[in-house]
Amino acid sequence: DTGVTQSPTHLIKTRGQQVTLRCSPISGHKSVSWYQQVLGQGPQFIFQYYEKEERGRGNFPDRFSARQFPNYSSELNVNALLLGDSALYLCASSLVGNSNQPQHFGDGTRLSIL
Amino acid sequence: QKEVEQNSGPLSVPEGAIASLNCTYSDRVSQSFFWYRQYSGKSPELIMSIYSNGDKEDGRFTAQLNKASQYVSLLIRDSQPSDSATYLCAVNSYNFNKFYFGSGTKLNVKP
């Protein structure tokens, strides 16, 4: 089975630009969550989507937004990029939302802001 | 107070020893608990999940949960150099809509 796939793997942007990151969940998984991980820290929860609806949101500014498509894939958008947005962005999928199912991670997108 | 707390380490153990990793959480009504392993430059990989008080064993790994003390631990028996990684504790919020991770404990297994 194919795992969680994310694209692109690496991205370099400058301050003020906008970025879109993409994620395809494990086949059969309907819930997608996004995380930001800076060096030396654990992943920080950004969003959870299930059945195309936002089901959870972490403490991130409105510059961060996401959506989920009918095929359960998802995009994370970040506007007005700041230097502090440089991080590894991780997507995780689980069978359903609102459950105690474990989450399985993709390889991430490493975003660098210059 | 952080939702999930872990000692950052590094925790150094000799090959073949037992490594003990600990985690505390703040939300008393949390329902599910997970341990992930993350190698440098890689994404987190699920090792174990635990939902009920007590021990759960899977091969060389044992997860222990004590909800009264809001404490989760992971024991790695017969530690191998390939176990050297950062171990992340994750807790699902009471409404299952958020996953909280600790900052991780770095484990070094010395040959």
Short mmCIF file of N, CA and C in Angstrom, two decimals, chain A residues 42-101:
data_model
loop_
_atom_site.label_atom_id
_atom_site.label_comp_id
_atom_site.label_asym_id
_atom_site.label_seq_id
_atom_site.Cartn_x
_atom_site.Cartn_y
_atom_site.Cartn_z
N GLY A 42 8.81 19.01 18.77
CA GLY A 42 7.85 18.05 18.24
C GLY A 42 6.91 18.72 17.26
N PRO A 43 6.19 17.94 16.47
CA PRO A 43 5.23 18.52 15.54
C PRO A 43 4.16 19.32 16.27
N GLN A 44 3.81 20.47 15.71
CA GLN A 44 2.75 21.33 16.25
C GLN A 44 1.53 21.20 15.34
N PHE A 45 0.40 20.90 15.95
CA PHE A 45 -0.83 20.70 15.22
C PHE A 45 -1.31 21.99 14.58
N ILE A 46 -1.66 21.92 13.26
CA ILE A 46 -2.19 23.09 12.56
C ILE A 46 -3.68 22.91 12.28
N PHE A 47 -4.01 21.84 11.56
CA PHE A 47 -5.41 21.59 11.18
C PHE A 47 -5.68 20.09 11.14
N GLN A 48 -6.96 19.75 11.35
CA GLN A 48 -7.44 18.43 10.98
C GLN A 48 -8.66 18.59 10.09
N TYR A 49 -8.72 17.82 9.01
CA TYR A 49 -9.85 17.80 8.10
C TYR A 49 -10.40 16.38 8.01
N TYR A 50 -11.70 16.32 7.97
CA TYR A 50 -12.39 15.04 7.82
C TYR A 50 -13.64 15.28 7.01
N GLU A 51 -13.83 14.47 5.97
CA GLU A 51 -14.99 14.63 5.09
C GLU A 51 -15.11 16.08 4.60
N LYS A 52 -13.98 16.65 4.22
CA LYS A 52 -13.89 17.98 3.62
C LYS A 52 -14.20 19.12 4.59
N GLU A 53 -14.39 18.81 5.85
CA GLU A 53 -14.67 19.86 6.82
C GLU A 53 -13.52 19.98 7.82
N GLU A 54 -13.27 21.21 8.24
CA GLU A 54 -12.28 21.42 9.28
C GLU A 54 -12.84 20.94 10.61
N ARG A 55 -12.11 20.04 11.27
CA ARG A 55 -12.59 19.47 12.53
C ARG A 55 -11.74 19.92 13.72
N GLY A 56 -10.58 20.47 13.42
CA GLY A 56 -9.73 20.93 14.51
C GLY A 56 -8.74 21.95 13.98
N ARG A 57 -8.39 22.90 14.85
CA ARG A 57 -7.46 23.95 14.45
C ARG A 57 -6.53 24.23 15.61
N GLY A 58 -5.24 24.34 15.33
CA GLY A 58 -4.26 24.68 16.35
C GLY A 58 -4.08 26.19 16.44
N ASN A 59 -3.09 26.61 17.23
CA ASN A 59 -2.85 28.03 17.47
C ASN A 59 -1.95 28.63 16.39
N PHE A 60 -2.45 28.73 15.21
CA PHE A 60 -1.73 29.32 14.10
C PHE A 60 -2.53 30.49 13.55
N PRO A 61 -1.83 31.51 13.01
CA PRO A 61 -2.54 32.69 12.50
C PRO A 61 -3.37 32.37 11.27
N ASP A 62 -4.22 33.34 10.91
CA ASP A 62 -5.12 33.15 9.77
C ASP A 62 -4.37 33.09 8.44
N ARG A 63 -3.08 33.35 8.47
CA ARG A 63 -2.29 33.20 7.23
C ARG A 63 -2.24 31.73 6.79
N PHE A 64 -2.53 30.87 7.72
CA PHE A 64 -2.54 29.43 7.43
C PHE A 64 -3.98 29.01 7.14
N SER A 65 -4.15 28.31 6.02
CA SER A 65 -5.47 27.78 5.68
C SER A 65 -5.29 26.44 4.99
N ALA A 66 -6.35 25.69 4.93
CA ALA A 66 -6.26 24.37 4.31
C ALA A 66 -7.61 24.00 3.74
N ARG A 67 -7.60 22.96 2.94
CA ARG A 67 -8.86 22.40 2.46
C ARG A 67 -8.64 20.93 2.14
N GLN A 68 -9.75 20.21 2.08
CA GLN A 68 -9.72 18.80 1.72
C GLN A 68 -10.66 18.59 0.55
N PHE A 69 -10.23 17.77 -0.37
CA PHE A 69 -10.96 17.54 -1.60
C PHE A 69 -11.80 16.26 -1.50
N PRO A 70 -12.74 16.07 -2.46
CA PRO A 70 -13.59 14.88 -2.40
C PRO A 70 -12.82 13.57 -2.39
N ASN A 71 -11.61 13.55 -2.96
CA ASN A 71 -10.81 12.31 -2.94
C ASN A 71 -9.97 12.21 -1.67
N TYR A 72 -10.22 13.09 -0.71
CA TYR A 72 -9.59 13.13 0.62
C TYR A 72 -8.18 13.69 0.61
N SER A 73 -7.65 14.06 -0.56
CA SER A 73 -6.38 14.75 -0.56
C SER A 73 -6.57 16.14 0.04
N SER A 74 -5.46 16.79 0.34
CA SER A 74 -5.55 18.07 1.04
C SER A 74 -4.45 19.02 0.60
N GLU A 75 -4.72 20.29 0.74
CA GLU A 75 -3.73 21.33 0.52
C GLU A 75 -3.62 22.21 1.75
N LEU A 76 -2.40 22.63 2.04
CA LEU A 76 -2.15 23.62 3.08
C LEU A 76 -1.61 24.87 2.39
N ASN A 77 -2.21 26.00 2.66
CA ASN A 77 -1.77 27.27 2.11
C ASN A 77 -1.26 28.17 3.22
N VAL A 78 -0.14 28.82 2.93
CA VAL A 78 0.39 29.80 3.87
C VAL A 78 0.65 31.09 3.09
N ASN A 79 0.03 32.16 3.53
CA ASN A 79 0.19 33.47 2.89
C ASN A 79 1.18 34.33 3.65
N ALA A 80 1.67 35.36 2.96
CA ALA A 80 2.53 36.37 3.59
C ALA A 80 3.62 35.71 4.44
N LEU A 81 4.40 34.89 3.80
CA LEU A 81 5.39 34.07 4.51
C LEU A 81 6.36 34.93 5.33
N LEU A 82 6.66 34.40 6.52
CA LEU A 82 7.63 35.02 7.41
C LEU A 82 8.82 34.08 7.58
N LEU A 83 9.95 34.66 8.02
CA LEU A 83 11.12 33.82 8.23
C LEU A 83 10.81 32.68 9.20
N GLY A 84 9.98 32.94 10.18
CA GLY A 84 9.63 31.94 11.19
C GLY A 84 8.78 30.80 10.67
N ASP A 85 8.33 30.90 9.44
CA ASP A 85 7.54 29.81 8.86
C ASP A 85 8.45 28.71 8.31
N SER A 86 9.74 28.94 8.33
CA SER A 86 10.68 27.91 7.88
C SER A 86 10.57 26.70 8.80
N ALA A 87 10.25 25.56 8.24
CA ALA A 87 10.00 24.37 9.05
C ALA A 87 9.77 23.18 8.14
N LEU A 88 9.63 22.02 8.77
CA LEU A 88 9.17 20.83 8.08
C LEU A 88 7.66 20.76 8.27
N TYR A 89 6.93 20.69 7.18
CA TYR A 89 5.47 20.60 7.25
C TYR A 89 5.08 19.15 6.98
N LEU A 90 4.39 18.60 7.94
CA LEU A 90 4.03 17.19 7.90
C LEU A 90 2.53 17.02 7.72
N CYS A 91 2.19 16.07 6.90
CA CYS A 91 0.80 15.68 6.73
C CYS A 91 0.64 14.29 7.32
N ALA A 92 -0.46 14.05 8.01
CA ALA A 92 -0.73 12.74 8.58
C ALA A 92 -2.15 12.34 8.25
N SER A 93 -2.35 11.06 8.00
CA SER A 93 -3.72 10.61 7.73
C SER A 93 -4.13 9.55 8.73
N SER A 94 -5.43 9.46 8.93
CA SER A 94 -6.01 8.41 9.77
C SER A 94 -7.31 7.98 9.14
N LEU A 95 -7.81 6.82 9.60
CA LEU A 95 -8.99 6.25 8.97
C LEU A 95 -10.16 7.22 9.00
N VAL A 96 -10.45 7.74 10.17
CA VAL A 96 -11.56 8.67 10.34
C VAL A 96 -11.14 9.78 11.27
N GLY A 97 -11.90 10.86 11.27
CA GLY A 97 -11.66 11.91 12.24
C GLY A 97 -12.49 11.65 13.47
N ASN A 98 -12.34 12.46 14.45
CA ASN A 98 -13.09 12.32 15.71
C ASN A 98 -12.97 10.92 16.28
N SER A 99 -11.77 10.40 16.29
CA SER A 99 -11.59 9.05 16.80
C SER A 99 -10.24 8.96 17.48
N ASN A 100 -9.97 7.81 18.04
CA ASN A 100 -8.68 7.60 18.67
C ASN A 100 -7.71 6.85 17.76
N GLN A 101 -7.96 6.93 16.46
CA GLN A 101 -7.08 6.25 15.51
C GLN A 101 -5.70 6.90 15.48
#
